[in-house]
Coordinates of C-alpha atoms in Angstrom, one line a residue:
X53 CA -3.8 22.6 -11.9
X54 CA -0.7 24.8 -12.2
X55 CA 2.0 24.6 -9.5
X56 CA 4.9 27.0 -8.8
X57 CA 7.8 25.4 -6.9
X58 CA 10.4 27.7 -5.3
X59 CA 13.5 25.9 -4.2
X60 CA 17.2 26.6 -4.8
X61 CA 17.9 22.9 -4.9
X62 CA 17.1 21.3 -8.3
X63 CA 17.1 17.8 -6.9
X64 CA 14.5 18.7 -4.2
X65 CA 12.3 20.3 -6.8
X66 CA 12.4 17.2 -8.9
X67 CA 11.4 15.0 -5.8
X68 CA 8.5 17.3 -5.1
X69 CA 7.3 17.2 -8.7
X70 CA 7.4 13.4 -8.7
X71 CA 5.5 13.2 -5.4
X72 CA 2.8 15.6 -6.7
X73 CA 2.4 13.8 -10.0
X74 CA 1.2 10.8 -8.2
X75 CA -1.9 12.7 -7.1
X76 CA -2.2 15.4 -9.8
X77 CA -1.4 13.6 -13.1
X78 CA -2.4 16.5 -15.3
X79 CA -0.7 19.2 -13.4
X80 CA 1.7 21.8 -14.9
X81 CA 4.9 22.7 -13.0
X82 CA 6.9 25.9 -13.0
X83 CA 10.3 25.8 -11.2
X84 CA 12.1 28.8 -9.7
X85 CA 15.7 28.4 -8.3
X86 CA 16.9 32.1 -8.3
X87 CA 15.5 35.4 -7.2
X88 CA 15.6 36.9 -10.7
X89 CA 13.5 34.0 -12.0
X90 CA 11.0 34.5 -9.2
X91 CA 10.3 38.1 -10.1
X92 CA 9.9 37.3 -13.7
X93 CA 7.5 34.5 -13.0
X94 CA 5.4 36.4 -10.4
X95 CA 4.8 39.1 -13.0
X96 CA 2.4 37.0 -14.9
X97 CA 0.0 35.2 -12.5
X98 CA 2.0 31.9 -12.7
X99 CA 0.1 29.3 -10.7
X100 CA -3.0 28.0 -8.9
X101 CA -0.8 26.7 -6.0
X102 CA 2.6 27.8 -4.7
X103 CA 5.1 25.7 -2.7
X104 CA 8.3 27.3 -1.3
X105 CA 11.3 26.1 0.6
X106 CA 11.8 27.8 3.9
X107 CA 15.5 28.2 3.8
X108 CA 16.6 29.7 0.5
X109 CA 20.0 31.1 -0.3
X110 CA 18.5 34.6 -0.9
X111 CA 15.4 34.7 1.4
X112 CA 13.3 32.6 3.7
X113 CA 9.9 31.1 3.1
X114 CA 8.0 33.7 5.1
X115 CA 9.5 36.5 3.0
X116 CA 8.5 34.7 -0.1
X117 CA 5.0 34.1 1.3
X118 CA 4.6 37.9 2.0
X119 CA 5.7 38.7 -1.5
X120 CA 3.3 36.2 -3.1
X121 CA 0.3 37.2 -0.9
X122 CA 0.8 40.9 -1.8
X123 CA 0.3 40.0 -5.4
X124 CA -2.0 37.0 -5.3
X125 CA -3.9 36.8 -2.0
X126 CA -6.1 34.0 -3.0
X127 CA -3.4 31.6 -4.1
X128 CA -2.7 28.9 -1.4
X129 CA 0.9 28.6 -0.2
X130 CA 2.6 25.7 1.4
X131 CA 6.1 25.9 3.0
X132 CA 8.3 22.8 3.0
X133 CA 11.7 22.5 4.6
X134 CA 14.4 20.1 5.6
X135 CA 15.6 22.1 8.6
X136 CA 12.5 23.5 10.1
X137 CA 11.4 23.5 13.7
X138 CA 8.1 23.7 15.6
X139 CA 8.7 27.4 16.2
X140 CA 9.1 28.1 12.5
X141 CA 6.0 26.0 11.8
X142 CA 3.9 28.0 14.3
X143 CA 5.2 31.3 13.0
X144 CA 4.4 30.3 9.4
X145 CA 0.9 29.1 10.2
X146 CA 0.1 32.2 12.2
X147 CA 1.3 34.4 9.3
X148 CA -1.4 32.7 7.2
X149 CA 0.6 30.0 5.4
X150 CA -1.8 27.2 4.4
X151 CA 0.4 24.3 5.5
X152 CA 3.9 23.3 6.6
X153 CA 5.6 20.0 5.5
X154 CA 9.0 18.6 6.3
X155 CA 11.0 17.3 3.3
X156 CA 11.6 14.0 5.1
X157 CA 7.8 13.5 5.1
X158 CA 7.2 14.4 1.4
X159 CA 4.6 11.6 1.2
X160 CA 2.3 13.9 3.2
X161 CA 2.7 16.7 0.6
X162 CA -0.2 15.7 -1.7
X163 CA -2.5 15.5 1.4
X164 CA -1.3 18.9 2.6
X165 CA -2.1 20.3 -0.9
X166 CA -5.5 18.8 -0.9
X167 CA -6.3 20.1 2.5
X168 CA -5.1 23.6 1.5
X169 CA -7.2 23.6 -1.6
X170 CA -10.2 22.5 0.5
X171 CA -9.6 25.2 3.1
X172 CA -9.2 27.7 0.3
X173 CA -12.5 26.5 -1.1
X174 CA -14.2 26.7 2.2
X175 CA -12.8 30.2 2.8
X176 CA -14.1 31.4 -0.5
X177 CA -17.4 29.8 0.1
X178 CA -17.6 31.5 3.5
X179 CA -16.6 34.9 2.1
X180 CA -19.0 34.5 -0.7
X181 CA -21.8 33.7 1.7
X182 CA -21.0 36.8 3.8
X183 CA -20.9 39.0 0.7
X184 CA -24.2 37.8 -0.5
X185 CA -25.8 38.2 2.9
X186 CA -24.7 41.9 2.9
X187 CA -26.0 42.5 -0.6
X188 CA -29.4 41.0 -0.5
X189 CA -31.7 39.4 1.9
X190 CA -33.2 37.5 -1.0
X191 CA -29.9 36.1 -2.0
X192 CA -29.2 35.3 1.6
X193 CA -32.4 33.3 1.8
X194 CA -31.5 31.4 -1.3
X195 CA -28.2 30.4 0.2
X196 CA -29.7 29.7 3.5
X197 CA -32.3 27.3 2.1
X198 CA -30.3 25.6 -0.7
X199 CA -26.7 25.7 0.4
X200 CA -24.7 22.6 1.3
X201 CA -23.2 24.2 4.4
X202 CA -25.3 24.0 7.6
X203 CA -26.2 27.6 8.8
X204 CA -27.5 28.2 12.3
X205 CA -28.0 30.7 15.2
X206 CA -28.1 29.5 18.8
X207 CA -28.5 30.9 22.3
X208 CA -25.8 30.5 25.0
X209 CA -28.0 27.7 26.5
X210 CA -27.9 25.8 23.3
X211 CA -31.4 26.5 22.0
X212 CA -31.4 26.8 18.2
X213 CA -33.0 30.0 17.0
X214 CA -32.7 29.1 13.3
X215 CA -31.1 26.6 11.0
X216 CA -31.2 25.7 7.4
X217 CA -32.1 22.4 5.7
X218 CA -28.4 21.6 5.2
X219 CA -27.9 21.8 9.0
X220 CA -30.9 19.4 9.6
X221 CA -29.6 17.0 6.9
X222 CA -26.0 17.0 8.3
X223 CA -27.3 16.0 11.8
X224 CA -29.9 13.5 10.6
X225 CA -33.1 15.4 11.4
X226 CA -36.1 14.8 9.2
X227 CA -36.8 18.6 8.9
X228 CA -35.8 22.0 10.0
X229 CA -38.7 22.0 12.5
X230 CA -37.4 18.8 14.1
X231 CA -33.9 20.2 14.3
X232 CA -35.1 23.4 16.0
X233 CA -36.6 21.2 18.8
X234 CA -33.2 19.9 19.7
X235 CA -30.6 21.5 21.9
X236 CA -27.2 22.0 20.4
X237 CA -25.4 20.7 23.5
X238 CA -26.8 17.2 22.7
X239 CA -24.9 17.3 19.3
X240 CA -21.7 18.0 21.2
X241 CA -22.1 14.8 23.2
X242 CA -23.1 16.3 26.5
X243 CA -23.2 19.6 28.5
X244 CA -19.5 19.4 29.5
X245 CA -18.2 19.4 25.9
X246 CA -20.6 22.0 24.9
X247 CA -19.6 24.2 27.8
X248 CA -15.9 23.8 26.8
X249 CA -16.8 25.0 23.3
X250 CA -18.7 28.0 24.6
X251 CA -15.7 28.9 26.9
X252 CA -13.3 28.8 23.9
X253 CA -15.7 31.0 21.8
X254 CA -16.0 33.5 24.6
X255 CA -12.3 33.9 24.8
X256 CA -11.5 33.9 21.0
X257 CA -14.7 35.8 19.9
X258 CA -14.8 33.8 16.6
X259 CA -13.6 30.4 15.4
X260 CA -12.5 29.8 11.8
X261 CA -12.0 26.4 10.2
X262 CA -12.4 24.7 13.6
X263 CA -12.5 20.9 13.2
X264 CA -15.1 19.3 15.5
X265 CA -16.3 15.8 16.2
X266 CA -20.1 16.1 16.9
X267 CA -22.9 13.6 17.0
X268 CA -25.8 13.0 14.6
X269 CA -29.3 12.5 16.0
X270 CA -28.8 8.7 16.0
X271 CA -25.6 9.0 18.0
X272 CA -23.2 8.3 15.1
X273 CA -20.2 10.7 14.7
X274 CA -20.1 13.5 12.2
X275 CA -16.9 15.5 11.5
X276 CA -17.4 19.2 11.0
X277 CA -15.4 22.1 9.8
X278 CA -16.9 25.1 11.6
X279 CA -16.9 28.9 11.3
X280 CA -18.6 30.4 14.3
X281 CA -19.0 34.0 15.3
X282 CA -20.1 35.1 18.8
X283 CA -22.5 37.9 19.6
X284 CA -21.6 39.8 22.8
X285 CA -23.5 42.3 25.1
X286 CA -22.1 45.7 26.2
X287 CA -20.2 44.1 29.0
X288 CA -18.5 41.7 26.6
X289 CA -20.4 38.7 27.7
X290 CA -21.3 36.1 25.1
X291 CA -25.1 35.9 24.6
X292 CA -25.5 33.9 21.4
X293 CA -23.6 32.9 18.3
X294 CA -24.1 32.0 14.6
X295 CA -22.1 29.7 12.5
X296 CA -21.6 27.6 9.5
X297 CA -21.0 23.8 9.7
X298 CA -19.4 22.0 6.7
X299 CA -19.8 18.2 6.8
X300 CA -16.2 16.8 6.5
X301 CA -17.0 13.2 7.5
X302 CA -16.2 11.6 4.1
X303 CA -12.8 13.3 3.9
X304 CA -12.1 12.3 7.5
X305 CA -13.0 8.7 6.7
X306 CA -10.7 8.7 3.7
X307 CA -7.8 10.1 5.8
X308 CA -8.3 7.3 8.3
X309 CA -8.3 4.7 5.5
X310 CA -5.0 6.2 4.2
X311 CA -3.5 5.9 7.6
X312 CA -4.6 2.3 7.9
X313 CA -3.1 1.5 4.5
X314 CA 0.2 3.1 5.6
X315 CA 0.2 0.9 8.7
X316 CA -0.4 -2.1 6.5
X317 CA 2.5 -1.1 4.3
X318 CA 4.7 -0.7 7.4
X319 CA 3.8 -4.2 8.6
X320 CA 4.6 -5.6 5.1
X321 CA 8.0 -4.0 5.2
X322 CA 8.6 -5.4 8.7
X323 CA 7.5 -8.9 7.6
X324 CA 9.7 -8.8 4.5
X325 CA 12.7 -7.6 6.5
X326 CA 12.3 -10.3 9.1
X327 CA 11.9 -12.9 6.3
X328 CA 15.1 -11.8 4.7
X329 CA 17.1 -12.6 7.9
X330 CA 15.1 -15.7 8.6
X331 CA 15.8 -17.0 5.1
X332 CA 19.5 -16.5 5.6
X333 CA 19.3 -18.6 8.8
X334 CA 17.2 -21.3 7.0
X335 CA 19.8 -21.3 4.2
X336 CA 22.5 -22.2 6.7
X337 CA 20.4 -24.9 8.4
X338 CA 19.5 -26.4 5.0
X339 CA 23.0 -26.2 3.7
X340 CA 24.7 -27.7 6.7
X341 CA 22.2 -30.5 7.0
X342 CA 22.4 -31.2 3.3
X343 CA 26.2 -31.3 3.5
X344 CA 26.1 -33.6 6.5
X345 CA 23.6 -36.0 4.8
X346 CA 25.9 -36.2 1.7
X347 CA 28.8 -37.3 3.8
X348 CA 27.3 -40.1 5.8
X349 CA 25.4 -43.3 4.9
X350 CA 21.8 -44.0 5.7
X351 CA 23.0 -46.4 8.4
X352 CA 24.8 -43.7 10.3
X353 CA 23.2 -43.1 13.7
X354 CA 22.8 -39.4 13.0
X355 CA 21.4 -39.8 9.5
X356 CA 17.7 -39.7 10.6
X357 CA 18.3 -36.7 12.8
X358 CA 20.0 -34.7 10.0
X359 CA 17.2 -35.8 7.6
X360 CA 14.6 -34.6 10.1
X361 CA 16.4 -31.2 10.5
X362 CA 16.5 -30.8 6.7
X363 CA 12.8 -31.7 6.4
X364 CA 11.7 -29.2 9.1
X365 CA 13.9 -26.4 7.7
X366 CA 12.4 -27.1 4.2
X367 CA 8.9 -26.8 5.7
X368 CA 9.9 -23.5 7.4
X369 CA 11.2 -22.1 4.2
X370 CA 8.0 -23.0 2.4
X371 CA 5.9 -21.3 5.1
X372 CA 8.1 -18.2 4.9
X373 CA 7.5 -17.9 1.2
X374 CA 3.7 -18.3 1.7
X375 CA 3.7 -15.7 4.5
X376 CA 5.5 -13.2 2.3
X377 CA 2.6 -13.3 -0.2
X378 CA 0.7 -11.1 2.2
X379 CA 3.3 -8.4 2.4
X380 CA 4.4 -7.6 -1.2
X381 CA 3.2 -5.3 -3.9
X382 CA 3.6 -7.5 -6.8
X383 CA 4.7 -7.0 -10.4
X384 CA 3.1 -9.4 -12.8
X385 CA 5.5 -12.2 -13.8
X386 CA 3.1 -14.6 -15.6
X387 CA 4.0 -18.1 -16.4
X388 CA 2.0 -21.2 -17.4
X389 CA 0.5 -22.4 -14.2
X390 CA -1.5 -25.5 -13.2
X391 CA -4.1 -24.3 -10.6
X392 CA -4.3 -27.8 -9.2
X393 CA -0.7 -27.5 -8.1
X394 CA -1.3 -24.1 -6.6
X395 CA -4.1 -25.5 -4.4
X396 CA -2.2 -28.7 -3.7
X397 CA 0.9 -26.8 -2.5
X398 CA -1.3 -24.7 -0.2
X399 CA -3.3 -27.5 1.4
X400 CA -0.9 -28.2 4.2
X401 CA -0.5 -24.5 5.0
X402 CA -4.3 -24.0 4.9
X403 CA -4.7 -26.8 7.4
X404 CA -2.6 -24.9 9.9
X405 CA -4.3 -21.5 9.6
X406 CA -7.9 -22.8 9.4
X407 CA -9.6 -23.9 12.6
X408 CA -9.5 -27.6 13.6
X409 CA -13.3 -27.8 13.2
X410 CA -13.3 -26.8 9.5
X411 CA -13.0 -29.7 7.0
X412 CA -11.1 -28.9 3.8
X413 CA -12.1 -30.7 0.6
X414 CA -10.2 -30.4 -2.7
X415 CA -12.0 -31.6 -5.9
X416 CA -9.7 -31.1 -8.8
X417 CA -10.3 -31.6 -12.5
X418 CA -7.6 -34.2 -13.3
X419 CA -7.3 -32.9 -16.9
X420 CA -7.3 -29.2 -16.1
X421 CA -6.1 -26.7 -18.7
X422 CA -3.2 -24.4 -17.9
X423 CA -3.6 -20.7 -17.1
X424 CA -1.0 -17.9 -17.8
X425 CA -0.8 -16.1 -14.5
X426 CA 1.5 -14.9 -11.8
X427 CA 1.8 -17.9 -9.5
X428 CA 2.3 -15.9 -6.3
X429 CA -0.6 -13.6 -6.9
X430 CA -3.0 -16.4 -7.6
X431 CA -1.7 -18.1 -4.5
X432 CA -2.6 -14.9 -2.6
X433 CA -6.1 -15.0 -4.1
X434 CA -6.7 -18.5 -2.8
X435 CA -5.3 -17.7 0.6
X436 CA -7.5 -14.6 1.0
X437 CA -10.7 -16.4 0.0
X438 CA -9.9 -19.3 2.4
X439 CA -9.2 -16.9 5.3
X440 CA -12.5 -15.2 4.6
X441 CA -14.3 -18.5 4.6
X442 CA -12.7 -19.4 7.9
X443 CA -14.0 -16.2 9.5
X444 CA -17.5 -17.0 8.1
X445 CA -17.4 -20.4 9.8
X446 CA -16.7 -19.6 13.4
X447 CA -18.8 -22.5 14.6
X448 CA -17.2 -24.9 12.1
X449 CA -18.1 -26.2 8.7
X450 CA -16.7 -27.3 5.4
X451 CA -14.5 -25.5 2.9
X452 CA -14.6 -26.9 -0.6
X453 CA -12.1 -26.0 -3.4
X454 CA -12.9 -27.1 -6.9
X455 CA -11.3 -26.7 -10.3
X456 CA -12.7 -27.5 -13.7
X457 CA -12.5 -26.5 -17.4
X458 CA -15.3 -24.2 -18.6
X459 CA -16.5 -23.5 -22.1
X460 CA -16.9 -19.9 -23.3
X461 CA -20.8 -20.3 -23.5
X462 CA -21.0 -20.8 -19.7
X463 CA -18.4 -18.1 -19.0
X464 CA -20.3 -15.6 -21.0
X465 CA -23.6 -16.6 -19.4
X466 CA -22.2 -16.2 -15.9
X467 CA -20.6 -12.9 -16.7
X468 CA -23.5 -11.5 -18.6
X469 CA -21.4 -11.2 -21.7
X470 CA -18.5 -9.3 -20.0
X471 CA -15.9 -12.0 -20.8
X472 CA -14.5 -12.7 -24.3
X473 CA -15.6 -15.9 -26.1
X474 CA -12.8 -18.2 -25.1
X475 CA -12.1 -21.2 -22.9
X476 CA -11.7 -20.7 -19.2
X477 CA -10.5 -22.5 -16.1
X478 CA -12.9 -22.2 -13.1
X479 CA -11.6 -22.0 -9.5
X480 CA -14.4 -22.3 -6.9
X481 CA -14.0 -21.7 -3.2
X482 CA -17.2 -22.6 -1.3
X483 CA -17.9 -22.4 2.4
X484 CA -20.9 -23.4 4.6
X485 CA -20.7 -20.3 6.8
X486 CA -23.1 -17.6 7.8
X487 CA -23.5 -16.1 4.3
X488 CA -24.2 -12.5 3.3
X489 CA -27.3 -10.4 2.6
X490 CA -27.7 -8.6 -0.7
X491 CA -26.5 -5.3 0.6
X492 CA -23.3 -6.7 1.9
X493 CA -22.8 -8.8 -1.2
X494 CA -23.0 -5.7 -3.4
X495 CA -20.1 -4.0 -1.6
X496 CA -17.7 -6.8 -0.7
X497 CA -15.2 -5.8 -3.4
X498 CA -15.1 -2.2 -2.3
X499 CA -11.7 -1.2 -0.8
X500 CA -11.8 -0.9 3.0
X501 CA -15.4 -2.3 3.2
X502 CA -15.6 -4.9 6.0
X503 CA -18.3 -6.4 8.2
X504 CA -15.8 -7.4 10.8
X505 CA -15.5 -5.5 14.1
X506 CA -12.7 -2.8 14.5
X507 CA -9.3 -4.4 14.7
X508 CA -10.4 -7.7 13.1
X509 CA -10.1 -6.8 9.4
X510 CA -8.8 -4.1 7.0
X511 CA -11.4 -4.5 4.3
X512 CA -8.6 -4.9 1.7
X513 CA -8.6 -8.6 1.1
X514 CA -11.5 -9.0 -1.3
X515 CA -10.7 -5.8 -3.2
X516 CA -7.1 -7.2 -3.7
X517 CA -8.6 -10.4 -5.0
X518 CA -10.8 -8.5 -7.4
X519 CA -7.9 -6.5 -8.6
X520 CA -5.6 -9.5 -9.1
X521 CA -8.3 -11.4 -11.1
X522 CA -8.9 -8.4 -13.2
X523 CA -5.2 -8.0 -13.9
X524 CA -5.2 -11.5 -15.3
X525 CA -8.2 -10.7 -17.6
X526 CA -10.4 -12.9 -15.5
X527 CA -13.8 -12.6 -13.9
X528 CA -15.0 -13.2 -10.3
X529 CA -18.6 -13.7 -9.2
X530 CA -20.1 -14.4 -5.8
X531 CA -23.2 -16.3 -4.7
X532 CA -24.4 -16.1 -1.1
X533 CA -27.4 -16.2 1.0
X534 CA -27.8 -15.6 4.8
X535 CA -27.3 -18.9 6.6
X536 CA -26.5 -20.8 3.4
X537 CA -22.8 -20.1 2.9
X538 CA -20.9 -18.3 0.2
X539 CA -19.4 -19.4 -3.1
X540 CA -16.7 -17.5 -5.0
X541 CA -16.2 -18.4 -8.7
X542 CA -13.0 -17.2 -10.4
X543 CA -12.7 -17.6 -14.2
X544 CA -9.3 -17.3 -15.7
X545 CA -8.5 -17.6 -19.5
X546 CA -7.1 -21.0 -20.4
X547 CA -4.1 -21.7 -22.6
X548 CA -3.8 -24.7 -24.8
X549 CA -1.5 -26.8 -22.5
X550 CA -3.4 -29.4 -20.4
X551 CA -2.0 -30.9 -17.2
X552 CA -3.0 -34.3 -16.0
X553 CA -2.6 -34.8 -12.3
X554 CA -1.1 -38.2 -11.2
X555 CA -3.3 -40.4 -9.1
X556 CA -3.6 -39.9 -6.3
X557 CA -3.5 -36.1 -7.0
X558 CA -1.8 -35.3 -3.7
X559 CA 1.4 -37.2 -4.7
X560 CA 4.1 -35.4 -6.6
X561 CA 4.7 -36.7 -10.2
X562 CA 8.0 -38.5 -10.6
X563 CA 10.6 -36.4 -12.3
X564 CA 13.9 -37.4 -13.9
X565 CA 16.8 -36.3 -11.7
X566 CA 19.6 -34.9 -13.8
X567 CA 23.1 -34.9 -12.5
X568 CA 24.5 -31.5 -11.8
X569 CA 27.8 -30.8 -13.7
X570 CA 30.6 -28.8 -12.3
X571 CA 33.4 -26.8 -13.9
X572 CA 36.9 -25.3 -13.4
X573 CA 36.0 -21.6 -13.6
X574 CA 36.8 -19.0 -10.9
X575 CA 33.8 -17.7 -8.9
X576 CA 33.6 -14.7 -6.6
X577 CA 31.0 -15.0 -3.8
X578 CA 29.9 -11.8 -2.0
X579 CA 27.8 -12.7 1.1
X580 CA 27.7 -11.1 4.5
X581 CA 26.3 -14.1 6.3
X582 CA 29.3 -16.2 7.3
X583 CA 27.5 -19.5 7.4
X584 CA 26.1 -19.1 3.9
X585 CA 29.4 -17.8 2.6
X586 CA 31.3 -20.8 3.9
X587 CA 28.7 -23.3 2.6
X588 CA 28.6 -21.7 -0.9
X589 CA 32.4 -21.7 -1.0
X590 CA 32.6 -25.3 0.1
X591 CA 29.8 -26.6 -2.1
X592 CA 31.1 -24.9 -5.3
X593 CA 34.6 -26.1 -4.5
X594 CA 33.3 -29.6 -4.4
X595 CA 32.0 -29.1 -7.9
X596 CA 35.5 -28.2 -9.1
X597 CA 35.3 -24.4 -9.1
X598 CA 37.9 -22.1 -7.7
X599 CA 36.1 -19.9 -5.2
X600 CA 37.1 -16.7 -3.5
X601 CA 34.7 -15.0 -1.1
X602 CA 34.1 -11.6 0.4
X603 CA 32.0 -10.4 3.4
X604 CA 30.8 -7.2 1.8
X605 CA 30.7 -5.2 -1.4
X606 CA 33.8 -3.2 -0.9
X607 CA 35.9 -6.3 -0.2
X608 CA 34.3 -8.0 -3.2
X609 CA 35.2 -5.1 -5.5
X610 CA 38.8 -5.2 -4.2
X611 CA 39.1 -8.9 -5.0
X612 CA 37.6 -8.5 -8.4
X613 CA 40.0 -5.7 -9.3
X614 CA 42.9 -7.9 -8.3
X615 CA 41.6 -11.0 -10.1
X616 CA 39.3 -9.6 -12.8
X617 CA 41.0 -11.5 -15.7
X618 CA 40.3 -14.9 -14.1
X619 CA 36.8 -14.4 -12.5
X620 CA 34.0 -15.8 -14.7
X621 CA 31.1 -15.3 -12.4
X622 CA 30.1 -13.1 -9.4
X623 CA 27.5 -14.4 -6.9
X624 CA 26.3 -11.5 -4.8
X625 CA 23.6 -10.9 -2.3
X626 CA 21.5 -7.8 -3.2
X627 CA 21.8 -6.3 0.3
X628 CA 25.4 -6.4 1.6
X629 CA 27.2 -4.1 3.9
X630 CA 29.2 -1.1 2.6
X631 CA 28.1 -1.5 -1.0
X632 CA 24.8 -2.8 -2.3
X633 CA 24.5 -5.3 -5.1
X634 CA 23.5 -2.7 -7.7
X635 CA 26.5 -0.6 -7.1
X636 CA 28.8 -3.6 -7.0
X637 CA 27.4 -4.7 -10.4
X638 CA 27.8 -1.2 -11.9
X639 CA 31.4 -1.0 -10.8
X640 CA 32.4 -4.5 -12.0
X641 CA 30.4 -4.1 -15.2
X642 CA 32.4 -0.9 -16.0
X643 CA 35.6 -2.9 -15.7
X644 CA 34.4 -6.1 -17.4
X645 CA 31.1 -6.2 -19.3
X646 CA 31.5 -9.9 -20.0
X647 CA 31.5 -11.0 -16.3
X648 CA 28.4 -13.0 -15.4
X649 CA 26.3 -12.2 -12.3
X650 CA 24.0 -14.3 -10.2
X651 CA 22.1 -12.4 -7.5
X652 CA 20.7 -14.0 -4.4
X653 CA 18.5 -12.6 -1.6
X654 CA 16.2 -13.5 1.2
X655 CA 13.7 -10.9 -0.1
X656 CA 11.1 -12.0 -2.7
X657 CA 12.0 -11.2 -6.3
X658 CA 8.9 -9.1 -6.6
X659 CA 10.0 -7.0 -3.7
X660 CA 13.4 -6.3 -5.2
X661 CA 12.2 -5.8 -8.8
X662 CA 12.6 -2.0 -8.2
X663 CA 16.2 -2.7 -7.3
X664 CA 16.9 -3.3 -11.0
X665 CA 17.5 -7.1 -11.0
X666 CA 14.4 -8.4 -12.7
X667 CA 14.0 -5.2 -14.8
X668 CA 17.5 -5.8 -16.3
X669 CA 16.9 -9.5 -16.9
X670 CA 19.6 -10.8 -14.5
X671 CA 19.5 -14.3 -13.0
X672 CA 18.1 -14.3 -9.5
X673 CA 18.0 -17.2 -6.9
X674 CA 15.7 -16.9 -3.9
X675 CA 17.0 -17.8 -0.5
X676 CA 17.0 -20.3 1.0
X677 CA 18.2 -22.5 -1.8
X678 CA 19.5 -26.0 -2.1
X679 CA 23.3 -26.1 -2.7
X680 CA 22.8 -28.4 -5.7
X681 CA 20.4 -26.0 -7.2
X682 CA 23.0 -23.3 -6.7
X683 CA 25.5 -25.4 -8.6
X684 CA 23.0 -26.1 -11.4
X685 CA 22.2 -22.4 -11.7
X686 CA 26.0 -21.6 -11.9
X687 CA 26.6 -24.1 -14.6
X688 CA 23.6 -22.9 -16.5
X689 CA 24.9 -19.3 -16.5
X690 CA 28.5 -20.2 -17.4
X691 CA 27.6 -22.3 -20.4
X692 CA 25.4 -19.5 -22.0

């Protein structure tokens, strides 16, 4: 696919190329920014598809369109603009432009290109069919009988005079003969809708590329692109019409799925934004309660109240982190992980989201091998499987989660030789729900496939599970029968390290508590939340540091310029007013490359990886954090 992009703004051309490369990886791009370049390029049949800005410094998009169409009438043209209006869009489409896209909605550009290509293909198919009909009745008959487009002729009352096999197939008739017995009005969903279509055709004489929602014989919807031509008597009254129906149902379904995916992405962004602010508030609650506990004895009358506040806030912070697992697109950050700990840490949360009448049982292998995985993604896998199990047990039941070590012989047998010969860790999620039949079981990992009613599921959960397991070089299998429940088995490659759970396994292993050391360095804190800024300043001051603070990036940069010779570390939120963390780092790094940075944020690290922090290898601390953990991280950075 060769694209010609006409825009006098080089930056806009680059954005458009990037957007198109997501959909057309093998495409070639020719760029034009001046009128002399355009004439030189047009002289040599430059492209399969042309995109032009509407407002150029030497012409407008409609003038460009007329010039292009005069030379290459079959090449589709899409106009894009940053300053367009509905009037301009209507004028462009009436002139014959294939589509019109605003620059602020460039994410729609690949869809517009696809639609334009499809319309061009349909037009060529239509024109080719007409040409063949005129040349030869024999060729017409071949197209009529074997074409994929439904061809028909019908009276004004809806009686089909003729149709081809494709027409019968599109509407679910067993044969052409059966189709001819039907009335076209029934395919429109009733006499009123059919009458409205006839009225429109009477006024416009012919309809081209008209998108219709009709009904198959069984009542299911079918989405049609129609070309219909009316036949009129001497008084100009419509008496019958012929047409071509192209089945566009699959494309319509994919467009709906894309819209649903975009809605899910919007929900994810909303959740992450709320979590960022909520984590700031939790950081303040945890910080103040922790500071209060450190300044009173256990016999103080307020000690238990403060301890309870700290405990509740800690639980809220943990729940926020678990909820964020649903909203992020994750970059793999694999570490050595004990699956027993993953499940154990989720058990309390699972108990809250599963119904009261569902019993949860965890059967761990107490000598389970370690796996090298992204902790958050594996946590998401377990959550998705457990939620699916809950939905399958509406009347109650038992959810059993097991872990155990598996030899490569069993793994290869289960996977039919698809997995390499190595040791694996098996995670099993089993429910006693309604189960699945073979047809459903064969499709459960397909994106957007769901057996739930509309509004109750997206069909993305299990496809995401399948993708995550595959990313980790693992294997997933499912065993299910109607009325006998479902079992998911996930095999992940094991590493040499073995974890032994303490008994009982639900108790945390005792760990040595190391004293956090302080220092005498000067630290700059840049944080827009006043409570967190005050707490960080006070806590670090207690550890011996000299602390200065700023409420935004501009103030932080000003303080650094004034005290750059003494500041050893900058602690900055990634999202601060007036100047973001990346810009603050760049400006400070240009003045002093030796200055250490610690970034904090209420967003998940995976969500901000595109904001350069993880990609550059900087130290990152997730909000809400314990103030002692902050002090320990500061000391760790400064002694490097």
